[in-house]
mmCIF file of C-alpha atoms and ligand atoms in Angstrom:
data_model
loop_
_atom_site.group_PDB
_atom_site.id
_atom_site.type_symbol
_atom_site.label_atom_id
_atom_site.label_comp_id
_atom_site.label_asym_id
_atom_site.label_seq_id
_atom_site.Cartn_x
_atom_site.Cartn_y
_atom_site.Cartn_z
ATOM 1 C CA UNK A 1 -81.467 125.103 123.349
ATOM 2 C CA UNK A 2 -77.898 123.782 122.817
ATOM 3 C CA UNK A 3 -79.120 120.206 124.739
ATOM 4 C CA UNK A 4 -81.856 120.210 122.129
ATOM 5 C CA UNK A 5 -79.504 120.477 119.040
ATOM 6 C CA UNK A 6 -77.271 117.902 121.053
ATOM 7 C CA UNK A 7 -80.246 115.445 121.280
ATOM 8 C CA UNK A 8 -81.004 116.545 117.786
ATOM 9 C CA UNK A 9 -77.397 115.580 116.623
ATOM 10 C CA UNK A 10 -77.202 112.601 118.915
ATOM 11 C CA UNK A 11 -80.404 110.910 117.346
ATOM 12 C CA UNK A 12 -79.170 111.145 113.775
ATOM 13 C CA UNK A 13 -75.996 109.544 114.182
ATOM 14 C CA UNK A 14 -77.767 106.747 116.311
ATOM 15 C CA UNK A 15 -79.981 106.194 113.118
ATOM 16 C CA UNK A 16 -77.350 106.345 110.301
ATOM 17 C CA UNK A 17 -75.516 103.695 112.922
ATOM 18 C CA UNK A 18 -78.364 101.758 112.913
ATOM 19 C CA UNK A 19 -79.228 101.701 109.236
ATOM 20 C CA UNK A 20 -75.264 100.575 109.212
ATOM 21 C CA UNK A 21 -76.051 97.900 111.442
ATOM 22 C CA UNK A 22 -78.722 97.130 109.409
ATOM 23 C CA UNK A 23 -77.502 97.469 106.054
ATOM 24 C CA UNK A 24 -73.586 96.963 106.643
ATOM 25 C CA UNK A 25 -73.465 93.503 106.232
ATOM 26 C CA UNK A 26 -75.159 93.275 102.520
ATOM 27 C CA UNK A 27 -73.618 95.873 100.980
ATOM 28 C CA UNK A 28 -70.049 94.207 102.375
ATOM 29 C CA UNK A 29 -71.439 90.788 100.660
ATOM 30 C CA UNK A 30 -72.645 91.606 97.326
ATOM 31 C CA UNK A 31 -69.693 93.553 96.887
ATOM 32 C CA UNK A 32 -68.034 90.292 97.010
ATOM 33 C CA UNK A 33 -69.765 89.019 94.212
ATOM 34 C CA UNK A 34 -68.467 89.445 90.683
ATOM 35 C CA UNK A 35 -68.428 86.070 89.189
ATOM 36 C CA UNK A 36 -66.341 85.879 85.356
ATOM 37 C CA UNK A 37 -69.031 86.581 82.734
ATOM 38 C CA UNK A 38 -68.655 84.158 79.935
ATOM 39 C CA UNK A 39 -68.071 85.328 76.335
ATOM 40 C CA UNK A 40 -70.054 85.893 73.548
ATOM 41 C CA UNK A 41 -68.618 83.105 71.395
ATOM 42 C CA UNK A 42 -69.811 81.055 74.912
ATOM 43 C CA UNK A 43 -73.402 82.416 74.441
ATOM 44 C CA UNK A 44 -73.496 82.423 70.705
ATOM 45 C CA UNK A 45 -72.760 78.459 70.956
ATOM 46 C CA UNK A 46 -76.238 77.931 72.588
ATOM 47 C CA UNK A 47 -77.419 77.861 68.974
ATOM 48 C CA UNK A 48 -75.424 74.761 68.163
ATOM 49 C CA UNK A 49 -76.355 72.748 70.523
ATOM 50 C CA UNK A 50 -78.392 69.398 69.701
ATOM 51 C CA UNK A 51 -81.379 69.028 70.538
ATOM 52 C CA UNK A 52 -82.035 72.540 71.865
ATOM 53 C CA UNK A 53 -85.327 74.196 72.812
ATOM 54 C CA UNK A 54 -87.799 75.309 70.291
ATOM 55 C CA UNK A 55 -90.112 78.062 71.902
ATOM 56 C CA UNK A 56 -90.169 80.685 74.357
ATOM 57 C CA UNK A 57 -92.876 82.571 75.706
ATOM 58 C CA UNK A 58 -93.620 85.038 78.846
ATOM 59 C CA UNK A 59 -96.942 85.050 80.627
ATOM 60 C CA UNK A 60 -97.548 88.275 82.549
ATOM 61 C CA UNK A 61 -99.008 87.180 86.204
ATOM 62 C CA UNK A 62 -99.516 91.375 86.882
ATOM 63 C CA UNK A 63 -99.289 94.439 85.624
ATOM 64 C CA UNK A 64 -98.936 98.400 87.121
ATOM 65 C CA UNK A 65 -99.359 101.292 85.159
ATOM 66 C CA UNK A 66 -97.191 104.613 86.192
ATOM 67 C CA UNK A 67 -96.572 107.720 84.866
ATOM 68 C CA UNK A 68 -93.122 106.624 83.268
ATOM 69 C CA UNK A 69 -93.347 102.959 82.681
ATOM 70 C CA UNK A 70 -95.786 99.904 83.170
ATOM 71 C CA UNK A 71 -93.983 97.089 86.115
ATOM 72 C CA UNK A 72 -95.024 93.667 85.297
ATOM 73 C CA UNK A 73 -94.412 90.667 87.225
ATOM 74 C CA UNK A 74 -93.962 87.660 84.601
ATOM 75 C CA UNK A 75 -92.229 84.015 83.965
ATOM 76 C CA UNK A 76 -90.890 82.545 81.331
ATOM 77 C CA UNK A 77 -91.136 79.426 79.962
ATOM 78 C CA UNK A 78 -88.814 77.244 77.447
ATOM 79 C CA UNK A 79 -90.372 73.817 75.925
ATOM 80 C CA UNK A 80 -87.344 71.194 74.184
ATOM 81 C CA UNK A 81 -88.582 69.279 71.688
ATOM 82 C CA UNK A 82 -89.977 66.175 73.446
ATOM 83 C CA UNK A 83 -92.278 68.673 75.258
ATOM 84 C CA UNK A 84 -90.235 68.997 78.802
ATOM 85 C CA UNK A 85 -90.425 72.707 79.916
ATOM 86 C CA UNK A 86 -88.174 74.997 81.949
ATOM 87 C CA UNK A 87 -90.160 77.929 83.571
ATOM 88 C CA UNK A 88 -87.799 81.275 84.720
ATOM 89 C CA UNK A 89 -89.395 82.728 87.919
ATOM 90 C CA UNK A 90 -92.572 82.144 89.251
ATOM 91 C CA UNK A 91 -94.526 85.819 89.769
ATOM 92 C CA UNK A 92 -96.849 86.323 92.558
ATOM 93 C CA UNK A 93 -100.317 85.499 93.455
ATOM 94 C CA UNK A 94 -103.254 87.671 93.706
ATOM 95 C CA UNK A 95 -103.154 88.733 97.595
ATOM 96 C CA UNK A 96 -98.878 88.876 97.206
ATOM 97 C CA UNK A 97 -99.677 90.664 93.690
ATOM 98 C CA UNK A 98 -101.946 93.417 95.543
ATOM 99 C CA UNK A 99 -99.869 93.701 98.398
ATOM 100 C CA UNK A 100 -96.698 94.289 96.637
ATOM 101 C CA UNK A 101 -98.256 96.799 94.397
ATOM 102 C CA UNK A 102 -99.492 99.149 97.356
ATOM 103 C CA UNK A 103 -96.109 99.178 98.934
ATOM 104 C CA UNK A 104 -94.548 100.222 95.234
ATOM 105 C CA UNK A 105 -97.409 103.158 95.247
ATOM 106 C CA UNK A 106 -96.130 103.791 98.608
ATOM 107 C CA UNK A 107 -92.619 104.741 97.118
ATOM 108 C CA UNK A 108 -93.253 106.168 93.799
ATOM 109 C CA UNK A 109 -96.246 108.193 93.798
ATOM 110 C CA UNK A 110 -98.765 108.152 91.043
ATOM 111 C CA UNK A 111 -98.572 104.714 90.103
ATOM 112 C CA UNK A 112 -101.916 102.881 89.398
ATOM 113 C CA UNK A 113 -103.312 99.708 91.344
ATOM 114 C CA UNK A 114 -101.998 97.015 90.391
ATOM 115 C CA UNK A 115 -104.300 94.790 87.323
ATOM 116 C CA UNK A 116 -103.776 91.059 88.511
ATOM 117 C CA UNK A 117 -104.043 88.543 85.351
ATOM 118 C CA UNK A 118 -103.190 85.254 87.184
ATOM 119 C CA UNK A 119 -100.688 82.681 88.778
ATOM 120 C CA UNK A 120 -98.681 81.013 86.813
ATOM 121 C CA UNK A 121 -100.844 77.814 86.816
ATOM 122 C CA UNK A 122 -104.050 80.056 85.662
ATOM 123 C CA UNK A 123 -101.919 81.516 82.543
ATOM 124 C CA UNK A 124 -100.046 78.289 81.500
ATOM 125 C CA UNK A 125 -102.586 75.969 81.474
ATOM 126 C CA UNK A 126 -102.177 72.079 80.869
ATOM 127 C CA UNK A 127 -98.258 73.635 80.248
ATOM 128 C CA UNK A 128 -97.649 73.958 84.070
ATOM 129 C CA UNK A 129 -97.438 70.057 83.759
ATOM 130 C CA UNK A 130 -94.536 69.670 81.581
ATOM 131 C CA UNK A 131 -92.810 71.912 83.811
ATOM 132 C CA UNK A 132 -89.298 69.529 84.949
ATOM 133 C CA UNK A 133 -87.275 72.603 85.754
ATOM 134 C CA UNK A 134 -87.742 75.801 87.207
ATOM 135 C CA UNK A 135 -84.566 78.860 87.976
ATOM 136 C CA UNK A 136 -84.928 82.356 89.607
ATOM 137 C CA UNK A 137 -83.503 85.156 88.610
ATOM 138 C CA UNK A 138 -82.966 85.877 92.093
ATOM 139 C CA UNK A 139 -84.713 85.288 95.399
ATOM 140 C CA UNK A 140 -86.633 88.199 95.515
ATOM 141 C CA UNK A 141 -90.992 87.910 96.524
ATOM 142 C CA UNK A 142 -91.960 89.391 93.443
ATOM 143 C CA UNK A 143 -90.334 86.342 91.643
ATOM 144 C CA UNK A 144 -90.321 83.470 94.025
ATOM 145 C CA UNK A 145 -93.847 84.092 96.008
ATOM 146 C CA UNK A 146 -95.588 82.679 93.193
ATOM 147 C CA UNK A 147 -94.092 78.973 93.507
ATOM 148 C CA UNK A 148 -97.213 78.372 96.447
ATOM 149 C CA UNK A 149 -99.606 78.444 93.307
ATOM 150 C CA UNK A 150 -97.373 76.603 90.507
ATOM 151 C CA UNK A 151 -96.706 73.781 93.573
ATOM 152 C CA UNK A 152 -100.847 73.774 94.099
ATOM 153 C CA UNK A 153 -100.924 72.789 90.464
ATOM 154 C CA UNK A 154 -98.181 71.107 89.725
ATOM 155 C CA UNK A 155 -97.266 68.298 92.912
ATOM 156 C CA UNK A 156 -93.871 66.717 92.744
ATOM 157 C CA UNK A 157 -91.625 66.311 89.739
ATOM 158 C CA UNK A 158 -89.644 69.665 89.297
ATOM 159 C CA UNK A 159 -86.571 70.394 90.094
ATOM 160 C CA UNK A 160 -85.141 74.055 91.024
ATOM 161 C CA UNK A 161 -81.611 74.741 89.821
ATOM 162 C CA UNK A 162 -79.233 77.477 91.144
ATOM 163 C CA UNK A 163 -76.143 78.138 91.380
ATOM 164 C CA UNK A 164 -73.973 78.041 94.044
ATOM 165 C CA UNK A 165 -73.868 82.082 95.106
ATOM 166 C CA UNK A 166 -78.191 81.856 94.728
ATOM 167 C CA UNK A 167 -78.554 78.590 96.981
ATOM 168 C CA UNK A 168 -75.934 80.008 99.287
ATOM 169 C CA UNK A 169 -75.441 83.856 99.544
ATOM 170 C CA UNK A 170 -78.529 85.552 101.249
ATOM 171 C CA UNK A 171 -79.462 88.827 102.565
ATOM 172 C CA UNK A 172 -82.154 90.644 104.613
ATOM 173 C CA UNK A 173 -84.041 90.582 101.478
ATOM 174 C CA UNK A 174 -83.587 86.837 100.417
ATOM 175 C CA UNK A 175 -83.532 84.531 103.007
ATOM 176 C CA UNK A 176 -87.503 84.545 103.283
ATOM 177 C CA UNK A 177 -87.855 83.493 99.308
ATOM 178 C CA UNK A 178 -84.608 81.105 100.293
ATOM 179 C CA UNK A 179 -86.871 79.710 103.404
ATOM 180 C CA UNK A 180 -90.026 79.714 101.039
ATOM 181 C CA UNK A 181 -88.034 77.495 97.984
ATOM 182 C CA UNK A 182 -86.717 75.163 100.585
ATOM 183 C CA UNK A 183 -90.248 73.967 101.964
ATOM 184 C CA UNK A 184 -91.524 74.406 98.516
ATOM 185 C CA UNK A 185 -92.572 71.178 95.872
ATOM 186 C CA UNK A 186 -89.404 71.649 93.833
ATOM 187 C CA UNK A 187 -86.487 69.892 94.448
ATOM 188 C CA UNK A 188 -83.216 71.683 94.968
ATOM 189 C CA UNK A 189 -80.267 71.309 92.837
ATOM 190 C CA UNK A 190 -77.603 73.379 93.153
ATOM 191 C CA UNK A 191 -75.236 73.597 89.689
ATOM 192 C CA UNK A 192 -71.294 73.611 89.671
ATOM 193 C CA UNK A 193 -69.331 76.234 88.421
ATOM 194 C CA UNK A 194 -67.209 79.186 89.588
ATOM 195 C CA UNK A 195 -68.372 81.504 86.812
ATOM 196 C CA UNK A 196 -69.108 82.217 83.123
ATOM 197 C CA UNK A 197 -71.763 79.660 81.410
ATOM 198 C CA UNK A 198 -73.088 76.894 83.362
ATOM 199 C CA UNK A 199 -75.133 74.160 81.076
ATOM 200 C CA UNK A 200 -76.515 70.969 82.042
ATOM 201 C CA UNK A 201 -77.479 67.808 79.943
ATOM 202 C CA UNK A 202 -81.030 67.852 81.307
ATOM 203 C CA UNK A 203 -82.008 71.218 79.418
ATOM 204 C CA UNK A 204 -79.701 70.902 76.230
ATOM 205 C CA UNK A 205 -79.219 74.678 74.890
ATOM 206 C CA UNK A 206 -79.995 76.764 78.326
ATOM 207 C CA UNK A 207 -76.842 78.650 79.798
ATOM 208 C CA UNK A 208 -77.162 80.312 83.320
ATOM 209 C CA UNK A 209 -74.852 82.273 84.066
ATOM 210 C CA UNK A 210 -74.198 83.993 87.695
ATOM 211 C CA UNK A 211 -74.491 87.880 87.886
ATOM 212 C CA UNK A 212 -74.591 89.211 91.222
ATOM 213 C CA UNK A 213 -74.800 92.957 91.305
ATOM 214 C CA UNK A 214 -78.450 93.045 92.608
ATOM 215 C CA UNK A 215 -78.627 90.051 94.899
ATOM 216 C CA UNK A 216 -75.874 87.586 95.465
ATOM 217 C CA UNK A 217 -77.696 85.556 93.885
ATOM 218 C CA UNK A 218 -78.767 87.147 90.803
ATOM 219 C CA UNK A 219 -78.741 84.689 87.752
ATOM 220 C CA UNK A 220 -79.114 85.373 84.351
ATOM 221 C CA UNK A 221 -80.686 82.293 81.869
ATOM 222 C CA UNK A 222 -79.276 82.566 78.352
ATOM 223 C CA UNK A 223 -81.367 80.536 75.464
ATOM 224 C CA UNK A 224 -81.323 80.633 71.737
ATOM 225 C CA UNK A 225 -84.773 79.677 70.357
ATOM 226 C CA UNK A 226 -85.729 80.075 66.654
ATOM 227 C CA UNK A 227 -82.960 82.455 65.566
ATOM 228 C CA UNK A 228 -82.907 84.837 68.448
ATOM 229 C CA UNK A 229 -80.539 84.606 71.479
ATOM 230 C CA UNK A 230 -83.158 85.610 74.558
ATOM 231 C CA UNK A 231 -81.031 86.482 77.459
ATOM 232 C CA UNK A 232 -83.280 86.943 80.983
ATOM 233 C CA UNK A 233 -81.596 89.187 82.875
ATOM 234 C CA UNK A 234 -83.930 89.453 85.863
ATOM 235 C CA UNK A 235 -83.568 92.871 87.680
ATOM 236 C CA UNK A 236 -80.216 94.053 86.712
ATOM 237 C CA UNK A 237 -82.248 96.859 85.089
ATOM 238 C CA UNK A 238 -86.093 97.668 86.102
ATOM 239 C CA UNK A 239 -86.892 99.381 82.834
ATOM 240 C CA UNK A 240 -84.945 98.453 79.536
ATOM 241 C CA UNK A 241 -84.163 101.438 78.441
ATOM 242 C CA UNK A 242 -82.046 102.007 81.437
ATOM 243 C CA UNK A 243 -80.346 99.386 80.480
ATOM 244 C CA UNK A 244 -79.547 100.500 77.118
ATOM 245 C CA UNK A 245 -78.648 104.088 78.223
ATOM 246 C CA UNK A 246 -76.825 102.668 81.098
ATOM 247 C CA UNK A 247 -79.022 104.618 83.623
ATOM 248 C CA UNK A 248 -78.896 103.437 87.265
ATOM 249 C CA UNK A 249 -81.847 103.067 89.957
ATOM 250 C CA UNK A 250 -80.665 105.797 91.954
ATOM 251 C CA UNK A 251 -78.676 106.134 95.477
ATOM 252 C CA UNK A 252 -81.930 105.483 97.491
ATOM 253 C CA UNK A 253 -82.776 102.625 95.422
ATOM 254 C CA UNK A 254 -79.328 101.061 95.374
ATOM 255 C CA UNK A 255 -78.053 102.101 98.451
ATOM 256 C CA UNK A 256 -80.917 102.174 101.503
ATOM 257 C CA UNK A 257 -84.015 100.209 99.331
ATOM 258 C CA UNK A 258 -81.921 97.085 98.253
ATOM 259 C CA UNK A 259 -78.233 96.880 98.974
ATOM 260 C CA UNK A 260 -77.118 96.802 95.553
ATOM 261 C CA UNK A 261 -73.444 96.155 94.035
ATOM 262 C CA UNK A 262 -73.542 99.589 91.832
ATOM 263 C CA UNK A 263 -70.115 99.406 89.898
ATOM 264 C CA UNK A 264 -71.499 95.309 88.856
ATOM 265 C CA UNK A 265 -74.576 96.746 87.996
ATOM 266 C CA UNK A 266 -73.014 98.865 85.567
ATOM 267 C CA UNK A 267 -70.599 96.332 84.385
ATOM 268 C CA UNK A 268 -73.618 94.538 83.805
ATOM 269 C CA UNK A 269 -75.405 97.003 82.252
ATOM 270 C CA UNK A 270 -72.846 97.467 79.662
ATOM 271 C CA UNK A 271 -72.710 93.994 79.002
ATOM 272 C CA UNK A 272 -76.073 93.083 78.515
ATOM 273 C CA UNK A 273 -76.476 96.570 76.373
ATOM 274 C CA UNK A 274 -73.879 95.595 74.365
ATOM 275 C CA UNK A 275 -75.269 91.990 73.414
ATOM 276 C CA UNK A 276 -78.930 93.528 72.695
ATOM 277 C CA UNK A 277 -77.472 95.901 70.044
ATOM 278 C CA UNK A 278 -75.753 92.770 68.053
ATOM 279 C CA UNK A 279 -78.502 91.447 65.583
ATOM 280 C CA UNK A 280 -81.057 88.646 66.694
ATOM 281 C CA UNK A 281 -80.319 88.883 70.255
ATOM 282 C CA UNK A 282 -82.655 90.409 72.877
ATOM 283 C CA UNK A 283 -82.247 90.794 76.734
ATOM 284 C CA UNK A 284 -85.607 90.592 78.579
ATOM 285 C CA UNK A 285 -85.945 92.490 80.849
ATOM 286 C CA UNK A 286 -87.985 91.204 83.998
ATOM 287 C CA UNK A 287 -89.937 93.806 84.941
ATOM 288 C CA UNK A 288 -90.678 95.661 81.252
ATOM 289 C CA UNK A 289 -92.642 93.428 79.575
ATOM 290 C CA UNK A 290 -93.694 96.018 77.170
ATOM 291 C CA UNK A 291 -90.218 95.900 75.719
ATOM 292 C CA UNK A 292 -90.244 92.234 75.639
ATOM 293 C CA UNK A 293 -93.292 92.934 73.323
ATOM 294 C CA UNK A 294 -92.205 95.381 71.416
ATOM 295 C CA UNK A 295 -89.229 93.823 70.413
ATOM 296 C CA UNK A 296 -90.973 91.348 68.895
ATOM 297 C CA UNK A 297 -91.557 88.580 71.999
ATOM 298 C CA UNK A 298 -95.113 88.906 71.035
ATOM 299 C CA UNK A 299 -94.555 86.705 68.146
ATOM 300 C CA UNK A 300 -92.994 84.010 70.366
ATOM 301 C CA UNK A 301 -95.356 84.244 73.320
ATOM 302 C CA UNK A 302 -99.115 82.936 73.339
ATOM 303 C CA UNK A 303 -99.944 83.314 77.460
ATOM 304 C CA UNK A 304 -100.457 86.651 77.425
ATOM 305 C CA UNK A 305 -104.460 87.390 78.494
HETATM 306 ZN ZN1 ZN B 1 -88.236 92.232 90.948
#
């Protein structure tokens, strides 16, 4: 029996050497990445800019209901004054939508198909056309698949603006959204900066501001729109109070699901819990878009059907 137990032994270092293989060179990135956050004062001075945008709304492309929490894939979209929008990730269609949610069922039991609501195009309406810019909080499919659909309706004319560590850093995980944006309608622009806020004079009043921790690439878009700072923070945090409590995703999750930078995660965390406790100033949470409700989004958003 001992060649058995050898065999046994043999196999199972073969497979944590291959997950190594695998995984190694991710986790070695993204623990690279740790960008300078910029201040408060630095997001707080979004408010005084001129000419700075004047709604914000989220449109919810899909929703899941589990035993804990609801997951819903939604974007986000800013309109300036003279009508110009900026839209923050670009959900999923329907087939991408149903496909996604089956593998999620796969990995935490008891969740419930997913309900599909639309693309993008279907829930924005005659908005999808004032669309000039468009940002990801990272390159994951649940965000990016959905540009196929908002390119159907909208042709040429928008731009997509990163920053340097999302248009350059990939992973096992990214470089198919990275592939996808490339052939896509929008035209890349990749921002300068080395950290902290990044603002441009196309979209007076919008910060983005690099965060690694979940992908290299993991962006966060900062905007201050009728006397509330909104700060998207993507998938730092699935649920949003995680974020608040400062509750991770897990080892499994972090670790062997999506190589994750934990100790930025929780720097992260602690940051963005710390801003949504200070008055007027709420951090949306991609994924929990019943928290973006409840905190009062609804008031702000009209897309939701
Ligand atoms: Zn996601």
């Amino acid at each position: 029996m001992r060649w058995l137990l050898r065999l046994l032994i043999a196999m199972l270092l073969l497979s944590v050497l291959g997950l190594g293989i695998f995984l190694g060179p991710a986790h070695l990135q993204i623990r690279n990445i740790a960008p300078p956050l910029p201040t408060e004062a630095d997001l707080r001075a979004l408010a005084t800019v001129p000419g700075g945008p004047i709604s914000i709304r989220v449109v919810q492309s899909s929703s899941q209901i589990g035993p804990s929490r609801t997951l819903g894939h939604t974007a986000v979209v800013i309109q300036w004054p003279d009508g110009r929008s900026f839209m923050i990730d670009a959900a999923m269609d329907r087939q991408a939508s149903e496909d996604f949610g089956e593998l999620v069922a796969k990995l935490s039991p008891n969740m419930e198909p997913v309900a599909f609501h639309g693309t993008t195009p279907e829930l924005l309406g005659e908005t999808i056309n004032s669309i000039e810019g468009v940002g990801f909080t990272h390159l994951h499919i649940d965000h990016v698949q959905g540009v196929d659909a908002f390119c159907d309706a909208r042709g040429q004319g928008a731009r997509v603006y990163q920053t340097p560590w999302q248009a350059e850093e990939h992973n096992l995980h990214t470089k198919d959204s990275a592939r996808q944006l490339e052939s896509s309608c929008l035209e890349q622009l990749v921002l300068e900066g080395e950290g902290g806020l990044i603002t441009m004079s196309k979209f007076p009043g919008l910060g983005i501001v690099a965060l690694g921790g979940h992908t290299p690439g993991s962006t966060l878009f900062a905007v201050h729109v009728d006397g509330t700072l909104w700060l998207m923070s993507g998938d730092i945090s699935n649920v949003k109070s995680n974020l608040l409590t400062n509750t991770d995703k897990g080892w499994l999750y972090s670790n062997i699901m999506v190589p994750e930078n934990t100790a930025r995660t929780e720097e992260l965390r602690l940051w963005l819990a710390a801003l949504d406790r200070q008055q007027n100033t709420e951090v949306i949470v991609a994924h929990d878009f019943a928290a973006a409700l409840a905190s009062g989004m609804l008031r702000l958003q009209t897309g939701y059907q």
